[in-house]
Amino acid sequence: MTKFDLPTQLINVFHQEILDEIFNPAIELNSHVIEDSQPTLFSLDLNKVLDWLQTHEYPKSLEKEPCQTPVLLYVPKFSLKHLLFHYDGTTDSARIIHKFLLLFEDLIKESKATIISPSFIPKSRSKEEQDIIQKISSATKETSFIKFNFMRIGDFWSYAVQHDCTLLVTTKTYQQELSNVLFDFYKGELWDDQLSFYLSL
């Protein structure tokens, strides 16, 4: 918890290896938690995080040192109806998606999924890319795959808003840029209250 710049009262901690159907990102689940087990997910109310960001002259990162535990920035209307997966052609990106699919496997069986992958992925990565597509297709009800050379988190944010995505699954390496984007859009009242973010390493 010391890795976060955020006040600890904004952070919910989950220890479940697989989240069950009663999962609510706003309420910690303390039942069946093994003593000294490592957290599997931190969840933060996105609107409260944005209010906190507004108290600074410039947007701060969420974590001083990004850790391996995923972070879910959720909106009040949190939904897994339409997932947007960012696969960037790296092993780290594949691991993030695998981790998400394992954690949420019982909650996304009726979800729609969209995968965005860059067109410049080398042939040596094509098998991994196909494996990712197959795993997401097996875990969700409907899956589509598209190629876009998005290089900024703002590109994914815009696509997600335009296509009614409800959760963006991406890497924590974007967290500072994401803070900037959220800070700017929130201040300008160009805000969408449907989109949550899952960030991991």
CSV table of C-alpha atoms in Angstrom, one decimal:
chain,number,residue,atom,x,y,z
A,1,MET,CA,0.0,0.0,0.0
A,2,THR,CA,3.0,2.3,0.6
A,3,LYS,CA,3.6,2.2,-3.2
A,4,PHE,CA,0.4,4.3,-3.8
A,5,ASP,CA,0.4,8.1,-3.8
A,6,LEU,CA,-3.3,7.9,-3.1
A,7,PRO,CA,-4.8,8.0,0.3
A,8,THR,CA,-5.3,4.4,1.6
A,9,GLN,CA,-9.0,4.9,2.3
A,10,LEU,CA,-9.6,5.1,-1.4
A,11,ILE,CA,-8.1,1.6,-2.0
A,12,ASN,CA,-10.0,-1.7,-1.7
A,13,VAL,CA,-8.0,-4.9,-1.5
A,14,PHE,CA,-9.0,-8.3,-2.9
A,15,HIS,CA,-7.2,-11.6,-2.3
A,16,GLN,CA,-9.3,-14.0,-4.3
A,17,GLU,CA,-7.5,-16.0,-7.1
A,18,ILE,CA,-10.8,-16.0,-9.1
A,19,LEU,CA,-13.5,-13.4,-8.4
A,20,ASP,CA,-17.0,-14.8,-7.9
A,21,GLU,CA,-20.3,-13.6,-9.0
A,22,ILE,CA,-20.9,-11.4,-6.0
A,23,PHE,CA,-17.8,-9.3,-6.8
A,24,ASN,CA,-18.4,-5.6,-6.3
A,25,PRO,CA,-15.3,-3.4,-6.8
A,26,ALA,CA,-16.6,-1.0,-4.1
A,27,ILE,CA,-16.8,-3.7,-1.4
A,28,GLU,CA,-13.8,-5.7,-0.1
A,29,LEU,CA,-14.4,-9.4,0.2
A,30,ASN,CA,-12.9,-10.6,3.4
A,31,SER,CA,-14.3,-14.1,3.5
A,32,HIS,CA,-12.0,-17.1,2.8
A,33,VAL,CA,-8.9,-14.9,2.8
A,34,ILE,CA,-5.8,-16.8,3.7
A,35,GLU,CA,-3.7,-15.1,6.3
A,36,ASP,CA,-0.7,-13.3,4.8
A,37,SER,CA,-1.9,-14.0,1.3
A,38,GLN,CA,-0.8,-11.5,-1.4
A,39,PRO,CA,-3.5,-9.2,-2.9
A,40,THR,CA,-4.7,-10.2,-6.3
A,41,LEU,CA,-6.4,-6.8,-7.1
A,42,PHE,CA,-6.6,-3.3,-5.9
A,43,SER,CA,-9.8,-1.4,-6.8
A,44,LEU,CA,-10.3,2.4,-6.7
A,45,ASP,CA,-13.3,4.5,-7.3
A,46,LEU,CA,-12.3,6.4,-10.5
A,47,ASN,CA,-14.4,9.5,-9.6
A,48,LYS,CA,-12.8,9.8,-6.2
A,49,VAL,CA,-9.4,9.3,-7.7
A,50,LEU,CA,-10.1,12.1,-10.2
A,51,ASP,CA,-11.3,14.4,-7.4
A,52,TRP,CA,-8.0,13.6,-5.6
A,53,LEU,CA,-6.0,14.4,-8.8
A,54,GLN,CA,-7.8,17.8,-9.0
A,55,THR,CA,-6.2,18.8,-5.7
A,56,HIS,CA,-2.8,18.8,-7.3
A,57,GLU,CA,-1.4,21.4,-9.7
A,58,TYR,CA,-0.4,18.6,-12.1
A,59,PRO,CA,-1.7,15.0,-12.3
A,60,LYS,CA,0.2,12.6,-10.2
A,61,SER,CA,0.7,8.9,-11.0
A,62,LEU,CA,-1.4,6.5,-9.0
A,63,GLU,CA,1.5,4.5,-7.8
A,64,LYS,CA,5.0,5.7,-6.8
A,65,GLU,CA,6.4,2.3,-7.8
A,66,PRO,CA,4.0,0.2,-10.0
A,67,CYS,CA,3.7,-3.2,-8.5
A,68,GLN,CA,2.6,-6.6,-9.9
A,69,THR,CA,-0.8,-6.4,-8.4
A,70,PRO,CA,-3.4,-5.2,-10.9
A,71,VAL,CA,-5.4,-2.0,-10.3
A,72,LEU,CA,-9.0,-1.6,-11.2
A,73,LEU,CA,-10.2,2.0,-11.7
A,74,TYR,CA,-14.0,1.6,-11.6
A,75,VAL,CA,-16.9,3.9,-12.4
A,76,PRO,CA,-20.1,3.8,-10.4
A,77,LYS,CA,-21.8,2.0,-13.3
A,78,PHE,CA,-19.1,-0.6,-13.4
A,79,SER,CA,-19.8,-3.3,-16.0
A,80,LEU,CA,-18.0,-6.1,-17.8
A,81,LYS,CA,-20.4,-6.0,-20.7
A,82,HIS,CA,-17.9,-4.9,-23.4
A,83,LEU,CA,-14.2,-5.5,-22.7
A,84,LEU,CA,-11.4,-3.7,-24.7
A,85,PHE,CA,-8.1,-5.6,-24.6
A,86,HIS,CA,-4.9,-3.9,-25.5
A,87,TYR,CA,-2.3,-6.4,-26.8
A,88,ASP,CA,0.9,-4.7,-27.9
A,89,GLY,CA,2.9,-7.7,-29.1
A,90,THR,CA,5.0,-8.2,-26.0
A,91,THR,CA,5.1,-11.1,-23.6
A,92,ASP,CA,4.3,-8.7,-20.8
A,93,SER,CA,1.1,-7.7,-22.6
A,94,ALA,CA,0.1,-11.3,-23.1
A,95,ARG,CA,0.7,-12.0,-19.4
A,96,ILE,CA,-1.5,-9.0,-18.4
A,97,ILE,CA,-4.4,-10.5,-20.5
A,98,HIS,CA,-3.9,-14.0,-19.1
A,99,LYS,CA,-3.9,-12.6,-15.6
A,100,PHE,CA,-7.2,-10.8,-16.2
A,101,LEU,CA,-8.9,-13.8,-17.8
A,102,LEU,CA,-8.0,-15.9,-14.8
A,103,LEU,CA,-9.1,-13.4,-12.2
A,104,PHE,CA,-12.4,-12.6,-14.0
A,105,GLU,CA,-13.2,-15.9,-15.7
A,106,ASP,CA,-16.5,-16.4,-13.9
A,107,LEU,CA,-17.7,-12.9,-14.6
A,108,ILE,CA,-17.0,-12.5,-18.3
A,109,LYS,CA,-18.7,-15.5,-19.9
A,110,GLU,CA,-21.5,-13.3,-21.3
A,111,SER,CA,-19.2,-10.4,-22.2
A,112,LYS,CA,-18.4,-9.0,-25.6
A,113,ALA,CA,-14.6,-8.5,-26.2
A,114,THR,CA,-12.6,-6.4,-28.6
A,115,ILE,CA,-8.9,-6.9,-29.1
A,116,ILE,CA,-6.7,-4.1,-30.5
A,117,SER,CA,-3.3,-5.2,-31.7
A,118,PRO,CA,-0.7,-3.2,-33.7
A,119,SER,CA,-0.1,-4.1,-37.3
A,120,PHE,CA,3.7,-4.1,-37.0
A,121,ILE,CA,3.9,-7.2,-34.8
A,122,PRO,CA,6.7,-9.4,-36.1
A,123,LYS,CA,6.0,-12.9,-37.4
A,124,SER,CA,7.8,-14.4,-34.4
A,125,ARG,CA,4.9,-13.1,-32.2
A,126,SER,CA,2.0,-14.3,-34.4
A,127,LYS,CA,1.6,-17.5,-32.5
A,128,GLU,CA,1.3,-15.6,-29.2
A,129,GLU,CA,-1.1,-13.2,-30.8
A,130,GLN,CA,-3.3,-16.1,-32.0
A,131,ASP,CA,-3.1,-17.7,-28.6
A,132,ILE,CA,-4.4,-14.5,-27.0
A,133,ILE,CA,-7.3,-14.3,-29.5
A,134,GLN,CA,-8.2,-17.9,-28.8
A,135,LYS,CA,-8.1,-17.5,-25.0
A,136,ILE,CA,-10.2,-14.4,-25.1
A,137,SER,CA,-12.7,-16.0,-27.5
A,138,SER,CA,-13.0,-19.0,-25.2
A,139,ALA,CA,-13.5,-16.9,-22.1
A,140,THR,CA,-16.2,-14.5,-23.6
A,141,LYS,CA,-19.4,-14.7,-25.5
A,142,GLU,CA,-18.3,-12.7,-28.6
A,143,THR,CA,-14.9,-11.6,-29.7
A,144,SER,CA,-13.6,-9.2,-32.4
A,145,PHE,CA,-10.0,-8.5,-33.4
A,146,ILE,CA,-8.7,-5.4,-35.1
A,147,LYS,CA,-5.4,-3.9,-36.0
A,148,PHE,CA,-4.7,-0.3,-35.1
A,149,ASN,CA,-1.3,1.3,-34.5
A,150,PHE,CA,-2.4,3.1,-31.4
A,151,MET,CA,0.6,4.5,-29.5
A,152,ARG,CA,-1.1,6.6,-26.8
A,153,ILE,CA,-3.6,5.8,-24.1
A,154,GLY,CA,-5.8,8.6,-25.4
A,155,ASP,CA,-6.3,6.7,-28.6
A,156,PHE,CA,-7.6,3.7,-26.7
A,157,TRP,CA,-9.8,5.9,-24.5
A,158,SER,CA,-11.3,7.6,-27.6
A,159,TYR,CA,-12.0,4.2,-29.2
A,160,ALA,CA,-13.5,2.8,-26.1
A,161,VAL,CA,-15.9,5.8,-25.6
A,162,GLN,CA,-16.9,5.8,-29.3
A,163,HIS,CA,-17.7,2.0,-29.2
A,164,ASP,CA,-19.4,1.8,-25.8
A,165,CYS,CA,-16.7,-0.3,-24.2
A,166,THR,CA,-17.0,-0.6,-20.5
A,167,LEU,CA,-13.6,-1.8,-19.4
A,168,LEU,CA,-10.1,-1.2,-20.9
A,169,VAL,CA,-7.5,-3.8,-20.1
A,170,THR,CA,-4.0,-2.4,-20.5
A,171,THR,CA,-0.5,-1.9,-19.0
A,172,LYS,CA,0.5,0.1,-16.0
A,173,THR,CA,3.3,1.7,-18.0
A,174,TYR,CA,0.6,4.0,-19.3
A,175,GLN,CA,-0.5,5.2,-15.8
A,176,GLN,CA,1.1,8.6,-15.9
A,177,GLU,CA,-0.3,9.3,-19.4
A,178,LEU,CA,-3.6,8.0,-18.3
A,179,SER,CA,-3.6,10.4,-15.3
A,180,ASN,CA,-2.9,13.2,-17.7
A,181,VAL,CA,-5.8,12.2,-20.0
A,182,LEU,CA,-8.3,11.7,-17.2
A,183,PHE,CA,-7.2,15.0,-15.6
A,184,ASP,CA,-7.7,16.9,-18.8
A,185,PHE,CA,-11.1,15.3,-19.8
A,186,TYR,CA,-12.5,15.5,-16.3
A,187,LYS,CA,-11.6,19.2,-15.9
A,188,GLY,CA,-13.1,19.9,-19.3
A,189,GLU,CA,-16.4,18.1,-18.5
A,190,LEU,CA,-15.9,15.9,-21.5
A,191,TRP,CA,-16.4,12.9,-19.3
A,192,ASP,CA,-17.8,9.4,-19.9
A,193,ASP,CA,-19.1,7.6,-16.8
A,194,GLN,CA,-19.2,4.1,-18.5
A,195,LEU,CA,-15.6,3.3,-18.9
A,196,SER,CA,-13.4,1.6,-16.2
A,197,PHE,CA,-9.7,0.7,-16.4
A,198,TYR,CA,-7.8,-2.5,-15.5
A,199,LEU,CA,-4.0,-1.8,-15.3
A,200,SER,CA,-1.4,-4.4,-14.6
A,201,LEU,CA,2.3,-5.3,-15.3
